[in-house]
Structures are given as C-alpha cells and as structure tokens.
Amino acid sequence: MPGPDALVQMYAGMVRVRLFEERVRELFAGGRIPGFLHTSVGQEATAVGAAAALRGDDYVLSTHRGHGHLVAKGGSLRALMAELYGKATGVCHGKGGTMHIADVSVGYLGANGVLAAGCVLAPGVGLSIKHRNSGQVVLTFFGDGAANRGPFHEGVNLAALWRLPVVFLCENNRWASTTAHALSAAGGSIAARAAAYGIPGESIDGNDVLAVHDAVSRAAGRARRGDGPSLIEAHTIRWVGHFEGDAQAYRPRDEAAEGRRLDPIARLGRILEARGLLDGPHADRIRMQVAAEIDDAVDYAENSPLPAPEDALTDLFAHYPWRDR
Ligand SMILES: Cc1ncc(C[n+]2csc(CCOP(=O)(O)OP(=O)(O)O)c2C)c(N)n1
C-alpha cells in the first residue's frame, strides 16, 4: 500500500486526468480542437495506478486513447493541450495530434493509432533495456480489441521467450469500438492467455487504482529482477463514446451509469476520507488547482502559433547517420 502522500497524489492524479479529458471534450465540441478524438473518461485508475507504480525513468507505450497515460506519466499539460490543438508548441510540434503523441522526456514513447502496436514495440524497448542493463521496465497499454490482434500474441511470445522487462497492461473496457468483448474473445479471459506463454496473468478491477498499483508494482518488480514479462487485464468502463460524437447505439443504456457508480475517483476519495487523509475542502482545493492548471494549458494552446508551412516536413523523420550524410 502506498504511503499517505502517495495516496493523495494518486487521487489528485486521477482528478487531473478526468478534468483534462472533460475539458478536451468541451473544446472539441466547441470546434477548438480539430480531428478525431478518443478520451479516457472513467478509465483514470489504470493510467494513474500504473504510472504511480513505475519509476520516473521507466517507459510507457500507449494507445489511441492515450492522453491520460501521458498526464499520469508526468507530461506537461501545456505541451499536450497544444499538441491536441495542432500548435507548433505541442509536444510533437503539432504534427502528432491526439493519436500520435510522444514525450520521450518523461519516458512516454508514444501513443499509436495502430491497434496493438505497443505490444510489438515493447519487446524492442525491453531488449534495449536488457542490453543496457539499466534496470528499467517498459509498460504497454492496449485495449481488449487490440488483444485479439496478432501483434499482441507476437509481442507477448517474444517478451516471454527472451524474458524481457515488459508489463502488458490490457484496459478491458468491454468494447472495441462497437464490438463487444463478450462476442469477440474466445474463452473470455485475456489474462488467461498468459498461461500459454508461461508468464503470470492476472485479472483485476481496473476501477480500483490501488489494485492497479499493486498488480503493476509486482509485475514491474518481477521484470526488474530479470524474471520477465507479466500480463494484467484491468476491467474498466469508458463513460463516454468510443470517439467524440459516437451515438453509442450498440451499447446497453445503463453501462455508463454503471461506470459512474464505480467511479475510481470517488472510490479512492472514500478510502482517503476514512483514513483521515482527505475531506471535502481538501478535495475542492485539489479540483481548483487542477482546473487552474488546465485553464493555463488552454490559454497556452490558444495563444500558440500553428506550425509554419515551411516546417511541414520537419520533425517527421528520425535522423539516421547513414541517411543524413
Ligand atoms: C490495426 C487497426 N485495426 C483497426 C483499427 C480501427 N480501430 C480504432 S480503435 C478500434 C477499437 C479499439 O478497441 P480496444 O483495443 O478495445 O481499445 P478501446 O478503444 O476500447 O480503448 C478499432 C478497431 C485500428 N486503429 N488499427
């Protein structure tokens, strides 16, 4: 169990992700943010529990629903918001956008529009860690839909075979866009697939930030000791559409309400209150501080320039000595 300060930080971390995503939804609806947007409202516990269990120099690979993962890993709200606006001051200079954010300075190696891409990138990162003997760990997030793609199996197999320091963390929110997990995953359990690769697999309540923190701490500990990868399936609920504007006709009407009843923020709040670590005014102060940070990030993004047309092709390609000679 994390100490009192860490618990309050986890609470504040989830509030930061929630308010950020809610603000982004408003800005998108108001036409301020362009493109196509997936948010993680309701899924804050997986992002924050996982990040809190990792070291600052550990790596994270993310998904198309990745804002919360970066916020939890310590990314700058200003640079993230500016990126969503497509501005030159964005974390990828406005050229990544919501689905291709990366911030190597905090170990966030990238969101990805290709489902399960993180599952095959993670063994590569793990191999680099192993060769450098740096004691780091890489955690890759992916969805239940991604777990039905080949790269999931390829990545888990290789990481298990070479005992790489990888944590595979599936955010099972019951839906791959409009496709129900229950109708598309043979056997039902994603965690159970770990047995086929001879690694630990665990199914946890992904709305419980402490359960996420505990499972990721154990998996990261194993990875750091050289004992190889683990697979965690965190059951969670997205409160909103798959993308902004999704009419959600495929979904039981009461599912979002179920998510709200299981609200990970309120749940940790009750634990903190019972332990005398949080009360109403303190929770209000946290919300106000976070809201002010987000206001500042929005002002920054609004007042930043768009990338210059002549820079259209900069920042797009890695520099390889053999090519740039
Ligand atoms: C290789 C690939 N196939 C299809 C898509 C289109 N697509 C985008 S999101 C999505 C569903 C993803 O579901 P899941 O992995 O459970 O993540 P969630 O959206 O629930 O977070 C699909 C099919 C894609 N981005 N990449």
Short mmCIF file of C-alpha atoms and ligand atoms in Angstrom, two decimals:
data_model
loop_
_atom_site.label_atom_id
_atom_site.label_comp_id
_atom_site.label_asym_id
_atom_site.label_seq_id
_atom_site.Cartn_x
_atom_site.Cartn_y
_atom_site.Cartn_z
CA MET A 1 0.00 0.00 0.00
CA PRO A 2 1.46 3.40 -0.96
CA GLY A 3 2.09 5.91 1.85
CA PRO A 4 -0.34 8.76 2.73
CA ASP A 5 1.26 11.36 0.44
CA ALA A 6 1.39 8.94 -2.47
CA LEU A 7 -2.29 8.08 -1.97
CA VAL A 8 -3.32 11.73 -2.08
CA GLN A 9 -1.12 12.20 -5.15
CA MET A 10 -2.89 9.32 -6.85
CA TYR A 11 -6.23 10.94 -6.06
CA ALA A 12 -5.02 14.27 -7.49
CA GLY A 13 -3.58 12.42 -10.48
CA MET A 14 -6.94 10.90 -11.33
CA VAL A 15 -8.66 14.28 -10.93
CA ARG A 16 -6.06 15.75 -13.30
CA VAL A 17 -6.77 13.12 -15.97
CA ARG A 18 -10.56 13.42 -15.55
CA LEU A 19 -10.70 17.21 -15.72
CA PHE A 20 -8.24 17.32 -18.60
CA GLU A 21 -10.33 14.89 -20.64
CA GLU A 22 -13.61 16.62 -19.78
CA ARG A 23 -12.14 19.95 -20.87
CA VAL A 24 -10.82 18.45 -24.08
CA ARG A 25 -14.28 17.07 -24.86
CA GLU A 26 -15.80 20.54 -24.40
CA LEU A 27 -13.14 22.14 -26.57
CA PHE A 28 -13.68 19.53 -29.27
CA ALA A 29 -17.46 20.04 -29.19
CA GLY A 30 -16.87 23.78 -29.48
CA GLY A 31 -14.71 23.30 -32.58
CA ARG A 32 -11.48 24.43 -30.92
CA ILE A 33 -9.72 21.06 -31.22
CA PRO A 34 -9.59 19.50 -34.69
CA GLY A 35 -9.57 15.90 -35.83
CA PHE A 36 -10.89 12.72 -34.30
CA LEU A 37 -10.82 12.29 -30.54
CA HIS A 38 -10.88 9.35 -28.12
CA THR A 39 -10.93 10.18 -24.42
CA SER A 40 -10.43 8.06 -21.32
CA VAL A 41 -13.12 9.48 -19.02
CA GLY A 42 -13.89 6.76 -16.43
CA GLN A 43 -10.63 4.88 -17.05
CA GLU A 44 -8.38 7.08 -14.89
CA ALA A 45 -7.42 4.36 -12.41
CA THR A 46 -5.46 2.30 -14.94
CA ALA A 47 -3.37 5.25 -16.13
CA VAL A 48 -2.66 6.63 -12.66
CA GLY A 49 -2.25 3.33 -10.79
CA ALA A 50 0.21 2.09 -13.40
CA ALA A 51 2.25 5.29 -13.62
CA ALA A 52 2.47 5.53 -9.82
CA ALA A 53 3.88 2.00 -9.68
CA LEU A 54 6.63 2.79 -12.19
CA ARG A 55 9.90 4.65 -11.78
CA GLY A 56 10.28 8.04 -13.42
CA ASP A 57 12.78 6.58 -15.92
CA ASP A 58 10.57 3.62 -16.85
CA TYR A 59 8.89 3.66 -20.25
CA VAL A 60 5.25 3.64 -21.30
CA LEU A 61 3.77 2.78 -24.69
CA SER A 62 0.24 3.93 -25.24
CA THR A 63 -2.82 3.69 -27.46
CA HIS A 64 -5.22 5.85 -29.45
CA ARG A 65 -6.84 6.61 -26.04
CA GLY A 66 -3.62 7.86 -24.55
CA HIS A 67 -3.99 11.39 -23.11
CA GLY A 68 -4.48 10.07 -19.58
CA HIS A 69 -1.42 7.83 -19.85
CA LEU A 70 0.77 10.84 -20.65
CA VAL A 71 -0.80 13.08 -17.99
CA ALA A 72 -0.26 10.32 -15.41
CA LYS A 73 3.36 9.78 -16.54
CA GLY A 74 4.05 13.43 -15.78
CA GLY A 75 3.72 15.01 -19.22
CA SER A 76 3.25 18.76 -19.47
CA LEU A 77 -0.42 19.75 -19.75
CA ARG A 78 0.57 22.78 -21.81
CA ALA A 79 2.52 20.75 -24.38
CA LEU A 80 -0.19 18.08 -24.55
CA MET A 81 -3.03 20.58 -24.96
CA ALA A 82 -1.08 22.49 -27.62
CA GLU A 83 -0.50 19.21 -29.45
CA LEU A 84 -4.23 18.49 -29.47
CA TYR A 85 -4.75 21.95 -30.98
CA GLY A 86 -2.13 21.13 -33.66
CA LYS A 87 0.04 24.02 -32.50
CA ALA A 88 3.80 24.44 -33.02
CA THR A 89 4.37 24.44 -29.24
CA GLY A 90 2.78 20.99 -28.91
CA VAL A 91 4.78 18.10 -27.59
CA CYS A 92 5.24 16.84 -31.19
CA HIS A 93 5.20 20.37 -32.65
CA GLY A 94 1.60 19.89 -33.73
CA LYS A 95 2.39 17.05 -36.10
CA GLY A 96 1.34 14.08 -33.98
CA GLY A 97 -2.06 15.09 -32.69
CA THR A 98 -4.18 13.09 -30.31
CA MET A 99 -3.30 9.62 -31.61
CA HIS A 100 0.45 10.09 -32.11
CA ILE A 101 1.61 11.92 -29.05
CA ALA A 102 5.08 11.12 -27.74
CA ASP A 103 7.12 12.68 -24.95
CA VAL A 104 10.42 10.90 -24.55
CA SER A 105 11.45 13.33 -21.78
CA VAL A 106 9.05 11.54 -19.39
CA GLY A 107 9.51 8.06 -20.86
CA TYR A 108 6.27 8.19 -22.85
CA LEU A 109 7.42 6.56 -26.05
CA GLY A 110 4.22 7.12 -27.91
CA ALA A 111 0.52 6.74 -28.41
CA ASN A 112 -0.36 4.80 -31.53
CA GLY A 113 -3.26 4.74 -33.98
CA VAL A 114 -2.39 1.16 -34.93
CA LEU A 115 -4.09 -1.23 -32.53
CA ALA A 116 -1.67 -3.41 -30.52
CA ALA A 117 1.38 -1.60 -31.94
CA GLY A 118 2.66 -1.12 -28.39
CA CYS A 119 2.62 -4.90 -27.89
CA VAL A 120 5.30 -5.39 -30.54
CA LEU A 121 7.24 -2.22 -29.77
CA ALA A 122 7.52 -3.17 -26.09
CA PRO A 123 9.79 -6.20 -26.63
CA GLY A 124 12.13 -3.97 -28.65
CA VAL A 125 12.27 -1.46 -25.83
CA GLY A 126 12.69 -4.32 -23.37
CA LEU A 127 15.60 -5.72 -25.37
CA SER A 128 17.28 -2.31 -25.33
CA ILE A 129 16.82 -2.13 -21.55
CA LYS A 130 18.28 -5.60 -21.17
CA HIS A 131 21.33 -4.79 -23.29
CA ARG A 132 21.92 -1.54 -21.46
CA ASN A 133 21.36 -3.33 -18.12
CA SER A 134 19.61 -0.16 -16.93
CA GLY A 135 17.11 -1.78 -14.58
CA GLN A 136 14.22 -0.03 -16.30
CA VAL A 137 10.85 -1.50 -17.22
CA VAL A 138 8.53 -0.83 -20.16
CA LEU A 139 4.76 -0.98 -19.73
CA THR A 140 2.49 -1.12 -22.72
CA PHE A 141 -1.20 -0.27 -22.51
CA PHE A 142 -3.61 -1.82 -25.01
CA GLY A 143 -7.33 -2.47 -25.25
CA ASP A 144 -9.39 -5.66 -25.27
CA GLY A 145 -9.86 -5.21 -29.02
CA ALA A 146 -6.10 -4.96 -29.53
CA ALA A 147 -5.68 -8.20 -27.58
CA ASN A 148 -7.47 -10.00 -30.42
CA ARG A 149 -4.86 -8.91 -32.96
CA GLY A 150 -1.79 -10.89 -33.92
CA PRO A 151 0.76 -8.36 -32.61
CA PHE A 152 -0.49 -8.98 -29.08
CA HIS A 153 0.46 -12.67 -29.36
CA GLU A 154 3.73 -11.94 -31.18
CA GLY A 155 4.80 -9.41 -28.58
CA VAL A 156 3.89 -11.50 -25.54
CA ASN A 157 5.55 -14.56 -27.06
CA LEU A 158 8.84 -12.82 -27.78
CA ALA A 159 8.94 -10.98 -24.46
CA ALA A 160 8.28 -14.26 -22.63
CA LEU A 161 10.83 -16.21 -24.70
CA TRP A 162 13.58 -13.67 -24.07
CA ARG A 163 12.44 -12.82 -20.50
CA LEU A 164 12.24 -9.14 -21.33
CA PRO A 165 11.30 -6.50 -18.72
CA VAL A 166 7.82 -5.78 -20.10
CA VAL A 167 4.46 -5.26 -18.41
CA PHE A 168 1.49 -5.88 -20.72
CA LEU A 169 -1.49 -3.97 -19.31
CA CYS A 170 -4.82 -4.53 -21.05
CA GLU A 171 -7.52 -1.95 -20.37
CA ASN A 172 -10.58 -4.10 -20.92
CA ASN A 173 -13.45 -1.61 -21.22
CA ARG A 174 -15.76 -4.25 -22.78
CA TRP A 175 -15.79 -2.69 -26.23
CA ALA A 176 -13.58 -2.50 -29.31
CA SER A 177 -15.39 0.44 -30.92
CA THR A 178 -18.83 -1.13 -31.41
CA THR A 179 -17.74 -4.77 -30.99
CA ALA A 180 -18.48 -6.38 -27.63
CA HIS A 181 -15.61 -8.17 -25.93
CA ALA A 182 -18.04 -10.89 -24.89
CA LEU A 183 -18.81 -11.65 -28.55
CA SER A 184 -15.28 -11.44 -29.90
CA ALA A 185 -12.87 -13.05 -27.43
CA ALA A 186 -12.79 -16.83 -27.32
CA GLY A 187 -12.57 -18.05 -23.75
CA GLY A 188 -13.43 -14.62 -22.39
CA SER A 189 -10.36 -14.02 -20.28
CA ILE A 190 -7.41 -12.14 -21.74
CA ALA A 191 -5.37 -12.69 -18.55
CA ALA A 192 -5.75 -16.47 -19.03
CA ARG A 193 -3.82 -16.23 -22.31
CA ALA A 194 -0.66 -15.64 -20.25
CA ALA A 195 -0.58 -19.32 -19.32
CA ALA A 196 0.04 -20.26 -22.95
CA TYR A 197 3.24 -18.22 -22.86
CA GLY A 198 4.33 -19.38 -19.41
CA ILE A 199 4.07 -15.98 -17.74
CA PRO A 200 1.89 -14.69 -14.88
CA GLY A 201 -1.53 -13.40 -15.92
CA GLU A 202 -3.83 -11.54 -13.59
CA SER A 203 -7.35 -10.19 -13.90
CA ILE A 204 -8.01 -7.14 -11.72
CA ASP A 205 -10.60 -4.47 -11.00
CA GLY A 206 -9.39 -1.64 -13.19
CA ASN A 207 -11.64 0.85 -11.42
CA ASP A 208 -9.63 0.33 -8.25
CA VAL A 209 -6.47 2.40 -8.51
CA LEU A 210 -4.92 0.54 -5.57
CA ALA A 211 -5.45 -2.83 -7.25
CA VAL A 212 -3.83 -1.48 -10.43
CA HIS A 213 -0.94 -0.05 -8.42
CA ASP A 214 -0.44 -3.35 -6.60
CA ALA A 215 -0.54 -5.52 -9.74
CA VAL A 216 1.78 -3.24 -11.73
CA SER A 217 4.21 -2.95 -8.77
CA ARG A 218 4.51 -6.73 -8.62
CA ALA A 219 4.82 -7.09 -12.39
CA ALA A 220 7.43 -4.30 -12.59
CA GLY A 221 9.35 -5.86 -9.69
CA ARG A 222 9.47 -9.20 -11.50
CA ALA A 223 10.57 -7.53 -14.71
CA ARG A 224 13.32 -5.58 -12.93
CA ARG A 225 14.62 -8.73 -11.26
CA GLY A 226 15.07 -10.32 -14.68
CA ASP A 227 12.09 -12.67 -14.29
CA GLY A 228 10.43 -11.50 -17.49
CA PRO A 229 7.05 -10.11 -18.53
CA SER A 230 3.58 -10.27 -16.96
CA LEU A 231 0.10 -9.77 -18.37
CA ILE A 232 -2.50 -7.79 -16.45
CA GLU A 233 -6.13 -7.47 -17.55
CA ALA A 234 -7.74 -4.48 -15.86
CA HIS A 235 -11.54 -4.39 -16.15
CA THR A 236 -12.76 -0.86 -16.57
CA ILE A 237 -15.58 1.14 -18.14
CA ARG A 238 -15.41 4.07 -20.52
CA TRP A 239 -18.15 6.51 -19.58
CA VAL A 240 -18.25 8.14 -22.99
CA GLY A 241 -18.39 7.12 -26.63
CA HIS A 242 -15.60 5.29 -28.39
CA PHE A 243 -14.88 8.63 -30.09
CA GLU A 244 -16.41 12.06 -29.54
CA GLY A 245 -19.69 12.07 -31.40
CA ASP A 246 -20.29 8.31 -31.06
CA ALA A 247 -24.07 7.78 -30.69
CA GLN A 248 -23.37 4.53 -28.76
CA ALA A 249 -26.46 2.77 -30.09
CA TYR A 250 -24.62 -0.57 -29.78
CA ARG A 251 -24.22 -0.26 -26.03
CA PRO A 252 -26.54 -1.08 -23.10
CA ARG A 253 -28.05 2.20 -21.98
CA ASP A 254 -27.16 1.72 -18.33
CA GLU A 255 -23.48 0.89 -18.84
CA ALA A 256 -22.18 4.43 -18.49
CA ALA A 257 -24.30 4.79 -15.34
CA GLU A 258 -22.69 1.60 -14.03
CA GLY A 259 -19.31 3.20 -14.69
CA ARG A 260 -20.32 6.29 -12.72
CA ARG A 261 -21.38 4.12 -9.79
CA LEU A 262 -17.90 2.56 -9.84
CA ASP A 263 -16.17 5.95 -10.23
CA PRO A 264 -12.49 5.31 -9.40
CA ILE A 265 -12.01 8.85 -8.08
CA ALA A 266 -14.95 8.73 -5.66
CA ARG A 267 -13.84 5.27 -4.60
CA LEU A 268 -10.33 6.34 -3.61
CA GLY A 269 -11.83 9.50 -2.10
CA ARG A 270 -13.91 7.38 0.30
CA ILE A 271 -10.82 5.39 1.34
CA LEU A 272 -8.84 8.59 1.95
CA GLU A 273 -11.69 10.14 3.94
CA ALA A 274 -11.96 7.05 6.13
CA ARG A 275 -8.23 7.29 6.82
CA GLY A 276 -8.41 11.00 7.62
CA LEU A 277 -6.31 11.92 4.56
CA LEU A 278 -8.94 13.90 2.65
CA ASP A 279 -12.06 15.93 3.39
CA GLY A 280 -14.46 17.99 1.28
CA PRO A 281 -12.50 21.27 1.35
CA HIS A 282 -9.22 19.49 0.56
CA ALA A 283 -10.85 17.69 -2.39
CA ASP A 284 -12.24 21.06 -3.59
CA ARG A 285 -8.77 22.61 -3.38
CA ILE A 286 -7.33 19.78 -5.46
CA ARG A 287 -10.01 20.28 -8.12
CA MET A 288 -9.47 24.04 -8.17
CA GLN A 289 -5.70 23.69 -8.51
CA VAL A 290 -6.07 21.19 -11.33
CA ALA A 291 -8.71 23.33 -13.06
CA ALA A 292 -6.32 26.31 -12.91
CA GLU A 293 -3.53 24.20 -14.47
CA ILE A 294 -5.89 23.21 -17.26
CA ASP A 295 -7.03 26.82 -17.83
CA ASP A 296 -3.37 27.75 -18.17
CA ALA A 297 -2.81 24.90 -20.66
CA VAL A 298 -5.81 26.03 -22.74
CA ASP A 299 -4.57 29.67 -22.77
CA TYR A 300 -1.14 28.44 -23.82
CA ALA A 301 -2.57 26.33 -26.65
CA GLU A 302 -4.98 29.05 -27.83
CA ASN A 303 -2.21 31.64 -27.96
CA SER A 304 0.40 29.43 -29.62
CA PRO A 305 1.12 29.65 -33.36
CA LEU A 306 0.32 26.92 -35.86
CA PRO A 307 3.39 25.24 -37.38
CA ALA A 308 4.81 27.29 -40.24
CA PRO A 309 4.07 25.87 -43.72
CA GLU A 310 7.80 25.73 -44.50
CA ASP A 311 8.25 23.41 -41.49
CA ALA A 312 5.70 20.91 -42.80
CA LEU A 313 8.34 18.23 -43.29
CA THR A 314 10.50 18.85 -40.24
CA ASP A 315 10.12 16.66 -37.12
CA LEU A 316 8.65 13.84 -39.19
CA PHE A 317 11.62 11.53 -39.69
CA ALA A 318 14.28 10.15 -37.38
CA HIS A 319 17.83 11.17 -38.21
CA TYR A 320 19.98 8.25 -39.26
CA PRO A 321 23.69 8.92 -39.73
CA TRP A 322 23.80 6.76 -42.87
CA ARG A 323 20.92 8.67 -44.48
CA ASP A 324 21.75 12.21 -43.38
CA ARG A 325 25.37 12.08 -44.53
C1 LIG B 1 -4.79 -2.28 -36.92
C2 LIG B 1 -6.03 -1.50 -36.66
N1 LIG B 1 -7.23 -2.01 -36.99
C3 LIG B 1 -8.37 -1.29 -36.79
C4 LIG B 1 -8.30 -0.03 -36.25
C5 LIG B 1 -9.58 0.79 -36.07
N2 LIG B 1 -9.89 0.91 -34.65
C6 LIG B 1 -9.55 2.02 -33.97
S1 LIG B 1 -9.94 1.91 -32.34
C7 LIG B 1 -10.61 0.37 -32.56
C8 LIG B 1 -11.17 -0.39 -31.38
C9 LIG B 1 -10.18 -0.49 -30.29
O1 LIG B 1 -10.66 -1.22 -29.20
P1 LIG B 1 -9.77 -1.54 -27.97
O2 LIG B 1 -8.44 -2.09 -28.39
O3 LIG B 1 -10.57 -2.39 -27.04
O4 LIG B 1 -9.48 -0.12 -27.32
P2 LIG B 1 -10.52 0.97 -26.78
O5 LIG B 1 -10.91 1.81 -27.97
O6 LIG B 1 -11.66 0.25 -26.18
O7 LIG B 1 -9.75 1.77 -25.79
C10 LIG B 1 -10.51 -0.03 -33.88
C11 LIG B 1 -11.00 -1.33 -34.40
C12 LIG B 1 -7.03 0.48 -35.95
N3 LIG B 1 -6.88 1.69 -35.40
N4 LIG B 1 -5.90 -0.27 -36.13
#
